[in-house]
Amino acid sequence: MVLRSIRPVPIAVLTMLLAACSGVEGSETSLGPAAIDQARLEAAGKDDDNWLTYGRTYDEQRYSRLTQINDGNIGELSLAWALELDTARGQEGTPIVVDGVMYTSTAWSKVVAIDAATGKQLWQFDPENEGSKAAHACCDVVNRGVAVWKGRVFVGTIDGRLIAIDAKTGQKVWETITVDQKKPYTITMAPRVVRDKVIIGNSGAELGVRGYVSAYDTNTGKLVWRFYTVPGNPKDGPDGAASDAILEKLARPTWYGENYWKLGGGGTVWDSVVYDQELNQLLIGVGNGSPWNHKWRSAGKGDNLFLSSILALDPDTGAYKWHYQINPGETWDYTATQQIMLADLKIDGRDRKVLMQAPKNAFFYVIDRTNGKLISAKPYARQNWAEGIDLKTGRPIEKPGVRYDNGPALVIPSGIGAHAWMPMSYSPKTGLVYIPAMEHPLVYGDADPFVIHEGRWNTAVSFLDPPAMPGLPDTVEGRRKALESMVKGKLVAYDPVTQKPRWEVERDWPWNGGTLATAGNLVFQGTPHGDFEAFSADNGKKLWSFQTHRGVLAGPITYRVNGEQYIAVMAGYGGSMGMASGTPFMKNKMPNGLVLAFKIKGTGKLPPYTPIPQPEPTPSNETFTAAQIATGQKGFFQFCQICHGGPVNPNLRRSPLIADKDLWQQVVIGGALAQNGMASFAAYLKPEEAEAIRAYLNQQAKALLAEEKAKAR
Ligand code: CA
């Protein structure tokens, strides 16, 4: 065996590597994925060549000690290679690199293995999801990554399966169904492997599911334990799960009414699962309620444990250790699923073992991870819903009216959050956390009466145009513009000890990429405009930029092969904002996604890019009644906007289908495009309701056409 690395290897690490290698055949030049085990993952911080797990290390700091690419030579950083993917849907994956081979997941939960030095694809795995499953994905058919362990690659699929793949051949070893596939569950998160168990959660709280996290045996795919985050129907009795006793003791008494178990209650664990190797505990981030609106979920009463909480569990049994609830009685889609990052910080002269989280609600939390007690919490982004967080009780001090139970409330941030899934990073060198932060308002209205549409969005919140309210202009148009003008983003370099930003970079749109911090005094981040950028980690000066021609949202990584350092990132715009929100600057169709790698003096080339403009609206000349258009508007916002409001899926105002009554019915009711992801809506819409949506869209298409013609003049 030859260690190719030329850096000095500490004896302890060398001994560990040799021990890990002893059972591996044919690894002349590399240890390979077969050697990734508990010891290797626990030492990942010192394994500079590799990026072994989702957040690089178990503490998920996304920091690398590599300095070959640094603030002095970044001007020479250029493309080494680019691999084009087979879809234009969103790309959120953080690649894993093991001894020169990159493994990553793409939209539709496919997996690719790539030569990390050349970009050559070694294999691709397609889990063959049903296309219509896309209709259950709140936030695009994205996937945030894979786990590698003892020669296998693990991926969770959009239809709720967990699959083990042979890392060498790309062939399936086992698969297991982790959810009730009749319910609107999906999986977009990266699995994590801890002590021979692969940990996976799920998504779907917008539509109506009950959240849980499961541990499966990496070898056999057999369920080891499951922890439900919220109580189920009391008449069903215990689940036979690790959560049974604690749910009855702590959680059940905080829930009221029946809607919660009818709609599952939410609390999905859809992104953050972190292993604390020092304290041997698993920390999981729990999501929002189902429905969002506390009034309809739990009769407006109770904390609703363990929604919007961080839970500490025993990784071997799933047994409860402690919890901290971020938003008691959550009612705005304020999840605590955002990245959990572990660190040791000196605070007020004391060494503290902390976890850090920048959840959706705009406060940065520093929590003692030995017991779950709050140390400090201050806003890292604009918010208007709380006076602050009470350090004694750990509870937020909510402002009057923010629960929209006595009329609509303009709340910042919206359910998009001040921070979403985009990973943040922490540099121990600068002591700063680099947060992709957002400013995004929403007028929350009580959807009274609340009607459950099984399998569709069930938030009990109305998303119509903002009504007249204090602080907003008198006209609908004025209010729309006022809200739009508040929408922006920023890259925040945040000091977790002083709870203050040290520097910030303003962004004109919220939906920016995850970050990577390196010892070369660099921070990397992508933008929705297609720029992949580097900043000076200590002062925020922009040092470098590369135009990729598609939005860059995923978490960047760095690794070293044959002594050369690379920076890599996946490009492809999508996710919740990509689906639901207009991006005025995106005039063109989305090109296919890419995996990109950069190095000093790289000579790679992007695939040729020709902008394809969005089609011109072609409304029909038919006449529709005002009543039809009004019904259609309601239906559009209830069923269509959430997937067709952004640039990822077809803009229905520009669709030729809206001019053809029969074709429209074949697609919307008949499910003619189900395999593309456009499921039949026959269960939710009568043919005349689908026709009313067509009426509304034709009216909208005419207005859009007139607007564009006026601009062209
Ligand atoms: Ca949510």
XYZ file of C-alpha atoms and ligand atoms in Angstrom:
714
model
C 0.000 0.000 0.000
C 1.247 3.473 -0.883
C -0.046 6.608 0.745
C 0.018 9.112 -2.073
C -0.245 12.109 0.154
C 2.952 14.124 0.524
C 1.826 15.954 3.655
C 3.213 14.685 6.955
C 0.776 12.171 8.399
C 0.512 12.053 12.185
C 1.504 8.632 13.528
C -1.863 8.121 15.215
C -3.717 8.716 11.940
C -1.299 6.503 10.012
C -1.791 3.673 12.486
C -5.536 4.099 12.213
C -5.418 4.144 8.403
C -3.269 1.024 8.276
C -5.612 -0.722 10.658
C -8.579 0.299 8.532
C -6.822 -0.978 5.423
C -5.791 -4.367 6.730
C -8.888 -6.191 5.478
C -9.025 -4.495 2.084
C -7.939 -6.346 -1.048
C -6.424 -4.755 -4.123
C -6.038 -1.237 -2.755
C -2.598 -0.597 -4.220
C -2.956 3.136 -4.591
C -5.983 4.010 -2.520
C -7.867 2.814 0.498
C -11.177 3.415 -1.232
C -14.737 3.401 0.064
C -14.372 -0.080 1.620
C -12.224 1.489 4.339
C -14.780 4.112 5.419
C -15.831 3.109 8.902
C -16.456 4.664 12.312
C -12.772 5.412 13.002
C -12.303 6.957 9.562
C -15.374 9.193 9.931
C -14.401 10.264 13.445
C -10.983 11.327 12.090
C -12.438 13.008 8.968
C -11.312 16.479 10.090
C -7.662 15.484 9.635
C -8.297 13.616 6.373
C -7.479 16.614 4.169
C -7.667 14.765 0.824
C -11.230 13.640 1.350
C -14.782 14.822 2.028
C -16.146 11.751 3.753
C -19.588 12.705 5.019
C -22.342 15.228 4.225
C -20.924 18.057 6.377
C -17.304 16.846 5.798
C -16.993 15.807 9.460
C -19.492 14.519 12.003
C -19.613 18.036 13.500
C -20.687 19.344 10.048
C -18.540 22.482 10.091
C -17.812 22.291 6.341
C -14.305 23.568 6.955
C -11.133 22.310 5.276
C -7.513 22.808 6.386
C -6.330 22.809 2.751
C -4.483 25.999 1.750
C -3.116 25.268 -1.736
C -5.974 27.406 -3.084
C -5.895 30.606 -1.020
C -6.639 34.328 -0.987
C -3.270 34.972 -2.689
C -3.656 32.755 -5.765
C -7.448 32.551 -6.146
C -7.170 34.673 -9.322
C -5.704 31.587 -11.012
C -8.587 29.308 -9.960
C -10.325 28.009 -13.070
C -12.514 25.160 -14.224
C -10.869 21.717 -14.079
C -13.880 19.793 -15.406
C -17.675 19.886 -15.735
C -20.061 16.941 -15.951
C -23.496 17.614 -17.442
C -26.440 15.907 -15.727
C -29.622 14.630 -17.372
C -32.167 17.016 -15.859
C -32.834 20.734 -15.386
C -34.463 20.220 -11.968
C -32.824 21.588 -8.810
C -29.450 20.250 -7.660
C -28.859 20.349 -3.897
C -26.313 17.564 -3.420
C -23.107 17.844 -1.427
C -20.700 15.384 -3.104
C -18.619 12.947 -1.086
C -15.025 12.290 -2.149
C -13.150 9.148 -1.145
C -9.588 8.677 -2.411
C -10.091 10.286 -5.803
C -13.674 9.147 -6.464
C -16.647 11.488 -6.071
C -20.119 10.154 -5.224
C -23.117 12.444 -5.425
C -26.874 12.379 -5.804
C -28.813 14.394 -8.353
C -32.443 15.424 -8.844
C -34.828 12.412 -8.907
C -32.502 10.698 -6.347
C -30.101 9.318 -8.950
C -26.502 8.666 -7.892
C -23.320 9.173 -9.903
C -19.726 8.139 -9.275
C -17.142 10.383 -10.916
C -13.356 10.383 -11.255
C -12.670 13.406 -9.034
C -9.548 14.419 -11.001
C -10.955 14.191 -14.530
C -14.752 14.428 -14.231
C -15.221 11.122 -16.057
C -18.454 9.401 -14.994
C -17.695 5.929 -13.596
C -21.273 4.766 -13.081
C -24.804 6.062 -12.632
C -27.569 4.547 -10.530
C -31.242 5.287 -11.293
C -33.743 4.266 -8.581
C -36.550 4.531 -11.175
C -39.033 6.642 -9.244
C -42.553 7.123 -10.608
C -42.594 10.593 -12.194
C -45.960 11.448 -10.642
C -44.330 11.244 -7.186
C -43.067 14.776 -7.911
C -46.545 16.040 -6.990
C -45.856 15.019 -3.364
C -42.570 16.934 -3.212
C -43.201 20.299 -1.554
C -39.922 21.632 -2.828
C -38.823 19.967 -6.054
C -37.489 16.435 -6.695
C -34.152 17.376 -5.170
C -31.706 15.233 -3.209
C -29.024 16.578 -0.900
C -26.508 13.772 -0.979
C -25.328 10.262 -0.223
C -23.464 8.510 2.588
C -20.509 6.161 2.038
C -19.732 3.326 4.472
C -17.758 0.055 4.161
C -17.900 -0.103 0.374
C -21.507 0.985 -0.002
C -23.216 4.202 -1.068
C -26.564 5.011 0.570
C -29.298 7.218 -0.905
C -32.838 8.111 0.141
C -35.286 8.390 -2.763
C -38.095 10.825 -3.511
C -40.609 7.956 -3.122
C -39.359 7.084 0.359
C -36.950 4.197 -0.208
C -33.483 3.801 1.272
C -31.054 2.084 -1.102
C -27.582 0.618 -0.576
C -25.411 0.622 -3.716
C -22.068 -1.131 -4.286
C -19.537 1.736 -4.421
C -17.383 -0.046 -7.030
C -20.019 -1.221 -9.494
C -23.033 1.055 -8.928
C -25.258 -2.031 -8.508
C -28.007 -2.140 -5.897
C -27.184 -4.279 -2.817
C -30.458 -3.817 -0.920
C -33.388 -1.451 -0.715
C -36.028 -0.907 1.910
C -39.239 1.125 1.970
C -39.027 3.622 4.857
C -42.474 5.267 4.592
C -46.127 4.462 3.942
C -46.013 5.049 0.195
C -49.774 5.719 0.045
C -49.124 8.894 2.050
C -47.415 12.025 0.675
C -44.002 11.276 2.201
C -40.818 12.051 0.265
C -37.095 11.933 1.068
C -34.660 14.663 -0.008
C -32.092 14.547 2.812
C -28.663 12.935 2.828
C -28.485 9.796 4.983
C -25.851 9.778 7.750
C -24.094 6.626 8.931
C -23.252 6.144 12.604
C -21.980 2.941 14.224
C -23.179 0.623 11.411
C -26.606 2.237 11.234
C -27.821 4.440 8.434
C -30.072 7.208 9.715
C -32.834 8.609 7.500
C -35.838 10.906 8.007
C -38.485 12.132 5.567
C -40.440 15.158 4.291
C -44.078 15.982 3.620
C -45.392 18.132 6.504
C -46.884 20.682 4.071
C -49.135 17.960 2.647
C -49.957 16.077 5.844
C -47.722 13.372 7.340
C -46.384 12.295 10.738
C -42.637 12.826 11.083
C -40.068 10.325 12.289
C -36.463 9.289 11.973
C -35.294 5.706 11.458
C -32.050 3.760 11.833
C -31.362 0.810 9.499
C -28.642 -1.836 9.686
C -26.083 -0.858 7.017
C -25.415 -4.502 6.246
C -28.940 -5.888 5.897
C -31.264 -2.886 5.539
C -33.259 -4.089 8.540
C -34.931 -1.459 10.758
C -33.043 -1.083 14.071
C -35.100 1.696 15.691
C -37.583 4.443 14.854
C -38.417 7.646 16.719
C -41.696 9.482 15.997
C -41.431 13.192 16.710
C -45.149 13.797 17.363
C -47.937 11.678 18.888
C -50.342 9.769 16.622
C -54.029 8.894 16.972
C -54.484 8.002 20.677
C -56.902 5.198 19.661
C -54.104 3.423 17.755
C -52.075 2.775 20.908
C -48.265 2.641 21.056
C -46.214 2.510 17.831
C -43.785 -0.079 19.166
C -41.092 2.552 18.588
C -38.283 4.091 20.634
C -40.450 7.186 21.068
C -43.475 5.500 22.683
C -42.899 6.352 26.349
C -41.529 9.869 25.927
C -44.317 10.877 23.520
C -46.982 9.913 26.066
C -45.107 11.500 28.951
C -43.888 14.783 27.447
C -45.475 15.331 24.048
C -49.113 14.121 24.131
C -50.141 16.556 26.918
C -49.045 19.468 24.661
C -51.498 18.614 21.832
C -55.261 19.303 21.510
C -58.147 18.405 19.195
C -58.150 15.821 16.419
C -56.786 17.553 13.337
C -53.185 16.886 14.338
C -53.401 13.123 14.096
C -55.780 13.268 11.125
C -53.113 15.233 9.214
C -50.144 13.530 10.846
C -49.129 16.563 12.911
C -45.932 17.140 10.891
C -42.568 17.270 12.656
C -40.665 15.740 9.771
C -36.912 15.242 10.117
C -36.085 16.301 6.575
C -32.532 17.559 6.672
C -30.359 17.767 9.744
C -29.069 14.669 11.544
C -25.735 15.068 13.293
C -23.667 12.616 15.318
C -21.909 14.047 18.373
C -18.919 11.703 18.643
C -17.710 13.214 21.922
C -21.001 12.616 23.749
C -22.196 9.637 21.663
C -25.538 11.252 20.856
C -27.530 11.820 17.701
C -28.919 15.341 17.252
C -31.887 15.714 14.937
C -33.695 18.811 13.686
C -37.509 18.562 13.693
C -39.761 20.423 11.262
C -42.980 22.406 11.245
C -46.512 21.392 12.123
C -49.055 19.839 9.809
C -51.131 21.901 9.183
C -48.996 24.997 9.736
C -51.776 26.915 11.460
C -51.690 26.131 15.201
C -55.362 27.140 15.502
C -56.445 24.320 13.174
C -53.748 21.841 14.164
C -54.135 21.911 17.936
C -57.145 24.144 18.669
C -54.692 27.040 19.121
C -53.370 25.501 22.349
C -50.209 23.798 23.561
C -46.517 23.704 22.688
C -46.940 20.700 20.364
C -43.763 18.824 21.241
C -41.506 17.922 19.471
C -42.339 20.241 16.571
C -39.660 22.809 15.711
C -37.234 21.191 18.159
C -33.740 19.798 18.373
C -33.809 16.285 19.850
C -30.866 14.366 21.298
C -31.201 10.586 20.931
C -29.112 7.527 21.733
C -27.675 6.462 18.342
C -27.858 2.738 19.185
C -31.413 2.563 20.528
C -33.116 5.812 19.523
C -33.853 6.516 23.202
C -34.659 10.136 24.114
C -31.944 12.133 25.936
C -33.094 15.790 25.843
C -34.814 18.341 23.648
C -34.882 22.065 23.024
C -37.934 23.570 21.337
C -37.211 26.570 19.109
C -40.834 27.657 18.449
C -43.462 26.340 20.897
C -46.880 26.127 19.197
C -45.215 26.636 15.806
C -47.583 28.301 13.299
C -45.455 29.824 10.477
C -43.591 26.808 9.026
C -40.674 27.710 11.316
C -38.710 24.464 11.246
C -35.709 23.519 13.369
C -34.508 21.231 10.584
C -31.770 23.619 9.508
C -28.192 22.475 9.813
C -26.998 21.572 13.291
C -23.292 22.331 13.678
C -21.162 21.219 16.611
C -18.179 23.123 18.042
C -16.217 23.856 21.185
C -16.358 27.600 21.913
C -14.966 29.785 24.663
C -17.905 31.823 25.955
C -17.545 34.193 28.934
C -14.198 32.583 29.706
C -15.625 29.050 29.847
C -15.035 26.220 27.378
C -18.447 25.165 26.174
C -19.501 22.170 24.053
C -22.126 23.775 21.864
C -24.402 23.139 18.958
C -25.218 26.026 16.672
C -28.268 26.456 14.479
C -29.609 29.260 12.289
C -33.201 28.015 11.908
C -35.896 29.579 9.749
C -37.079 31.992 12.463
C -34.010 34.305 12.003
C -32.440 33.793 15.449
C -28.996 32.225 15.812
C -29.016 29.668 18.632
C -25.993 28.591 20.655
C -27.036 25.628 22.808
C -25.127 23.573 25.398
C -25.087 20.142 23.795
C -24.381 18.345 27.055
C -27.908 19.165 28.281
C -29.880 21.112 25.639
C -29.888 24.386 27.601
C -29.881 27.669 25.683
C -26.684 29.732 26.020
C -27.543 32.626 23.698
C -29.849 33.581 20.798
C -29.832 36.780 18.714
C -31.185 37.624 15.241
C -28.842 36.889 12.338
C -31.317 38.292 9.800
C -34.291 40.642 9.655
C -37.318 39.516 11.677
C -40.434 41.144 13.106
C -42.137 38.331 15.030
C -40.302 38.299 18.397
C -38.898 40.778 20.932
C -36.158 38.261 21.625
C -35.553 34.857 23.186
C -35.866 34.600 26.968
C -32.605 33.042 28.142
C -34.148 31.775 31.391
C -37.025 29.836 29.828
C -35.522 29.367 26.357
C -38.850 30.556 24.903
C -39.329 33.330 22.346
C -41.121 36.533 23.390
C -43.679 36.753 20.572
C -45.042 40.102 19.414
C -48.815 40.645 19.560
C -50.776 39.612 16.460
C -48.067 37.467 14.847
C -50.235 34.356 15.241
C -52.736 35.834 12.702
C -55.641 34.549 14.792
C -57.220 38.033 14.968
C -56.644 39.013 11.330
C -53.833 38.645 8.813
C -50.261 39.366 9.910
C -47.278 40.489 7.848
C -44.495 38.296 9.235
C -40.766 38.362 8.466
C -39.369 35.854 7.733
C -41.940 33.824 5.774
C -42.064 30.038 5.824
C -39.245 30.094 3.266
C -37.200 31.034 6.344
C -34.288 33.334 7.070
C -32.193 30.229 6.359
C -33.251 27.060 4.554
C -31.375 23.825 3.790
C -28.379 25.571 2.205
C -25.454 24.552 4.402
C -23.566 27.108 6.473
C -19.873 26.684 7.333
C -17.617 27.599 10.264
C -13.965 28.555 10.185
C -12.145 27.955 13.474
C -9.477 30.319 12.073
C -11.788 33.345 11.845
C -14.282 32.137 14.450
C -17.107 32.986 12.036
C -20.146 31.076 10.775
C -20.966 31.829 7.126
C -24.763 31.825 6.779
C -26.738 31.990 3.508
C -29.422 34.272 4.992
C -32.710 35.483 3.538
C -35.242 38.261 3.957
C -38.674 37.269 2.759
C -42.026 38.525 4.121
C -45.375 36.751 4.001
C -48.886 37.848 4.893
C -50.299 34.926 6.867
C -54.070 34.618 6.838
C -56.282 32.116 8.633
C -57.828 29.808 5.985
C -61.262 29.717 7.578
C -62.969 27.286 7.068
C -60.069 24.857 6.780
C -60.854 22.140 4.230
C -58.510 19.131 4.100
C -57.447 18.121 0.574
C -55.891 14.724 1.187
C -52.509 14.404 -0.520
C -52.265 18.096 -1.409
C -50.974 21.156 0.460
C -52.792 21.466 3.768
C -51.401 24.455 5.668
C -54.666 26.111 6.844
C -52.952 29.368 5.833
C -54.279 31.565 3.019
C -51.683 32.770 0.510
C -53.855 35.160 -1.505
C -52.808 38.716 -2.306
C -52.081 40.714 0.854
C -55.247 42.331 2.229
C -55.441 45.951 3.424
C -53.532 46.164 6.686
C -51.574 48.710 8.710
C -48.141 49.502 7.301
C -48.992 48.485 3.710
C -50.281 50.587 0.764
C -54.036 50.826 0.029
C -54.048 49.075 -3.355
C -53.423 45.389 -4.061
C -50.777 46.351 -6.630
C -49.098 48.665 -4.114
C -49.065 45.965 -1.465
C -47.637 43.389 -3.871
C -44.828 45.814 -4.816
C -44.168 46.687 -1.164
C -43.724 43.012 -0.318
C -41.556 42.364 -3.393
C -39.246 45.236 -2.429
C -38.501 43.506 0.901
C -37.310 40.300 -0.764
C -33.527 39.875 -0.692
C -30.691 37.804 0.686
C -27.276 38.201 2.266
C -24.175 36.244 3.086
C -23.622 36.802 6.808
C -20.276 36.162 8.517
C -21.563 35.711 12.057
C -19.614 35.591 15.307
C -21.360 32.953 17.466
C -19.576 34.087 20.649
C -20.532 37.777 20.511
C -23.771 36.993 18.600
C -23.045 39.723 16.055
C -22.349 39.757 12.315
C -18.757 40.728 11.509
C -19.404 41.336 7.811
C -22.229 40.897 5.318
C -22.588 40.724 1.535
C -25.940 41.934 0.191
C -27.745 39.705 -2.336
C -30.619 40.867 -4.572
C -32.488 37.561 -4.230
C -32.878 35.320 -1.161
C -32.257 31.868 -2.640
C -28.421 31.737 -2.579
C -26.083 28.797 -2.211
C -24.559 26.929 0.711
C -21.082 27.918 1.896
C -17.644 26.323 2.303
C -14.869 27.755 4.508
C -11.180 26.909 4.037
C -7.936 27.618 5.850
C -6.849 29.487 2.701
C -8.909 32.401 4.125
C -11.675 31.672 1.646
C -15.452 31.335 1.710
C -17.274 30.003 -1.366
C -20.939 30.582 -2.243
C -23.116 30.326 -5.357
C -25.951 32.599 -6.449
C -29.271 32.109 -8.279
C -27.758 34.168 -11.128
C -25.304 31.357 -11.851
C -22.237 32.966 -10.260
C -19.997 30.797 -8.115
C -18.014 33.199 -5.923
C -15.184 33.334 -3.388
C -14.774 35.866 -0.580
C -12.040 36.668 1.857
C -13.092 34.770 4.997
C -11.887 37.452 7.414
C -13.308 40.579 5.772
C -15.823 39.577 3.061
C -13.948 41.089 0.114
C -15.049 39.450 -3.149
C -12.000 37.754 -4.669
C -13.237 35.527 -7.495
C -16.296 34.638 -9.560
C -17.216 32.079 -12.227
C -20.399 32.163 -14.357
C -22.045 28.720 -14.637
C -25.278 29.772 -16.488
C -27.528 28.040 -13.969
C -28.294 28.845 -10.342
C -25.794 27.479 -7.802
C -27.492 26.547 -4.528
C -25.741 23.395 -3.292
C -23.021 23.199 -0.654
C -19.521 23.442 -2.200
C -16.754 21.041 -1.153
C -12.973 20.801 -1.401
C -10.638 17.804 -1.717
C -7.196 16.829 -2.991
C -6.228 14.276 -5.651
C -2.647 13.578 -6.796
C -1.476 16.453 -4.612
C -3.775 19.004 -6.257
C -6.574 20.797 -4.378
C -9.999 21.069 -6.022
C -13.142 23.050 -5.191
C -16.352 21.399 -6.430
C -20.037 22.299 -6.479
C -23.273 21.182 -8.112
C -25.197 23.719 -10.210
C -28.929 23.681 -11.013
C -31.655 26.037 -9.765
C -34.658 24.595 -7.935
C -35.993 23.835 -4.467
C -38.952 25.534 -2.801
C -38.287 29.045 -4.133
C -37.396 27.640 -7.528
C -40.821 26.029 -7.640
C -43.016 28.647 -6.015
C -41.569 32.126 -6.476
C -41.070 34.280 -9.520
C -37.550 35.243 -10.405
C -37.895 38.289 -12.623
C -34.302 38.019 -13.792
C -34.682 34.463 -15.114
C -35.853 35.124 -18.662
C -34.531 31.865 -20.056
C -35.313 28.195 -19.673
C -33.243 26.235 -17.181
C -30.388 24.258 -18.756
C -29.411 20.828 -17.388
C -27.556 20.725 -14.081
C -23.775 20.344 -13.757
C -21.151 19.011 -11.394
C -18.215 21.451 -11.539
C -14.662 21.151 -10.213
C -12.046 23.929 -10.111
C -8.293 23.978 -9.539
C -5.379 26.376 -9.971
C -4.761 26.755 -13.717
C -7.504 24.291 -14.632
C -8.185 24.008 -18.360
C -11.704 22.553 -18.331
C -14.549 23.890 -20.484
C -18.244 24.305 -19.740
C -20.630 22.495 -22.098
C -21.827 24.954 -24.778
C -24.616 27.174 -23.458
C -27.271 28.746 -25.701
C -29.958 30.680 -23.843
C -33.454 29.444 -24.742
C -35.967 32.217 -23.928
C -39.198 31.359 -22.125
C -41.995 30.998 -24.731
C -44.223 33.970 -25.559
C -47.744 33.672 -24.077
C -50.320 32.396 -26.594
C -53.718 32.941 -24.906
C -56.896 31.768 -26.585
C -59.567 34.145 -27.945
C -62.364 32.419 -26.036
C -64.380 34.452 -23.540
C -64.762 33.369 -19.940
C -67.104 34.659 -17.255
C -65.884 36.750 -14.328
C -67.151 34.029 -11.990
C -65.077 31.412 -13.827
C -61.957 33.580 -13.578
C -62.505 34.202 -9.853
C -62.983 30.471 -9.170
C -59.923 29.759 -11.301
C -57.771 32.230 -9.358
C -58.636 30.491 -6.087
C -57.910 27.074 -7.605
C -54.633 28.285 -9.084
C -53.336 29.504 -5.699
C -54.634 26.395 -3.929
C -53.212 23.782 -6.308
C -50.892 25.199 -9.011
C -48.834 28.147 -7.740
C -46.730 26.089 -5.338
C -45.097 24.143 -8.216
C -45.631 26.521 -11.165
C -44.861 29.877 -9.513
C -41.117 29.758 -10.197
C -38.817 29.138 -13.152
C -38.261 25.386 -12.638
C -41.576 24.056 -13.938
C -43.489 25.457 -16.947
C -44.904 28.935 -16.398
C -48.593 28.210 -17.035
C -49.237 31.722 -18.363
C -46.828 30.856 -21.168
C -48.083 27.311 -21.720
C -49.672 26.519 -25.107
C -51.929 24.049 -23.226
C -54.105 26.827 -21.790
C -55.420 27.651 -25.283
C -56.677 24.087 -25.812
C -59.600 23.001 -23.655
C -59.307 19.266 -24.422
C -55.533 18.996 -24.028
C -55.778 20.910 -20.737
C -58.317 18.405 -19.431
C -56.179 15.463 -20.599
C -53.206 16.761 -18.613
C -54.844 18.216 -15.481
C -57.576 15.601 -15.015
C -56.375 12.724 -17.228
C -52.748 12.748 -16.001
C -51.265 12.631 -19.532
C -47.960 14.111 -18.277
C -47.779 12.125 -15.021
C -44.401 10.595 -15.832
C -42.922 14.130 -16.169
C -44.096 14.869 -12.640
C -47.504 16.452 -13.468
C -49.835 14.083 -11.605
C -53.571 13.913 -12.329
C -55.606 16.289 -10.149
C -58.827 14.319 -10.671
C -59.054 13.626 -6.930
C -59.050 17.353 -6.098
C -60.578 19.188 -9.067
C -63.789 18.645 -11.003
C -63.409 19.120 -14.781
C -65.246 22.470 -14.541
C -62.844 23.636 -11.802
C -59.874 22.744 -14.013
C -61.588 24.706 -16.785
C -61.959 27.696 -14.424
C -58.188 27.616 -13.760
C -57.692 27.663 -17.533
C -59.974 30.725 -17.702
C -57.903 32.530 -15.064
C -54.627 31.597 -16.782
C -55.851 32.867 -20.146
C -56.728 36.201 -18.539
C -53.260 36.277 -16.930
C -51.585 35.292 -20.214
C -53.296 38.167 -22.055
C -52.087 40.633 -19.424
C -48.543 39.249 -19.579
C -48.482 39.407 -23.377
C -49.673 43.048 -23.341
C -47.051 43.911 -20.713
C -44.237 42.332 -22.729
C -45.370 43.984 -25.990
C -45.475 47.368 -24.250
C -41.940 46.820 -22.950
C -40.665 45.779 -26.388
C -41.959 48.999 -27.970
Ca -42.086 23.115 5.893
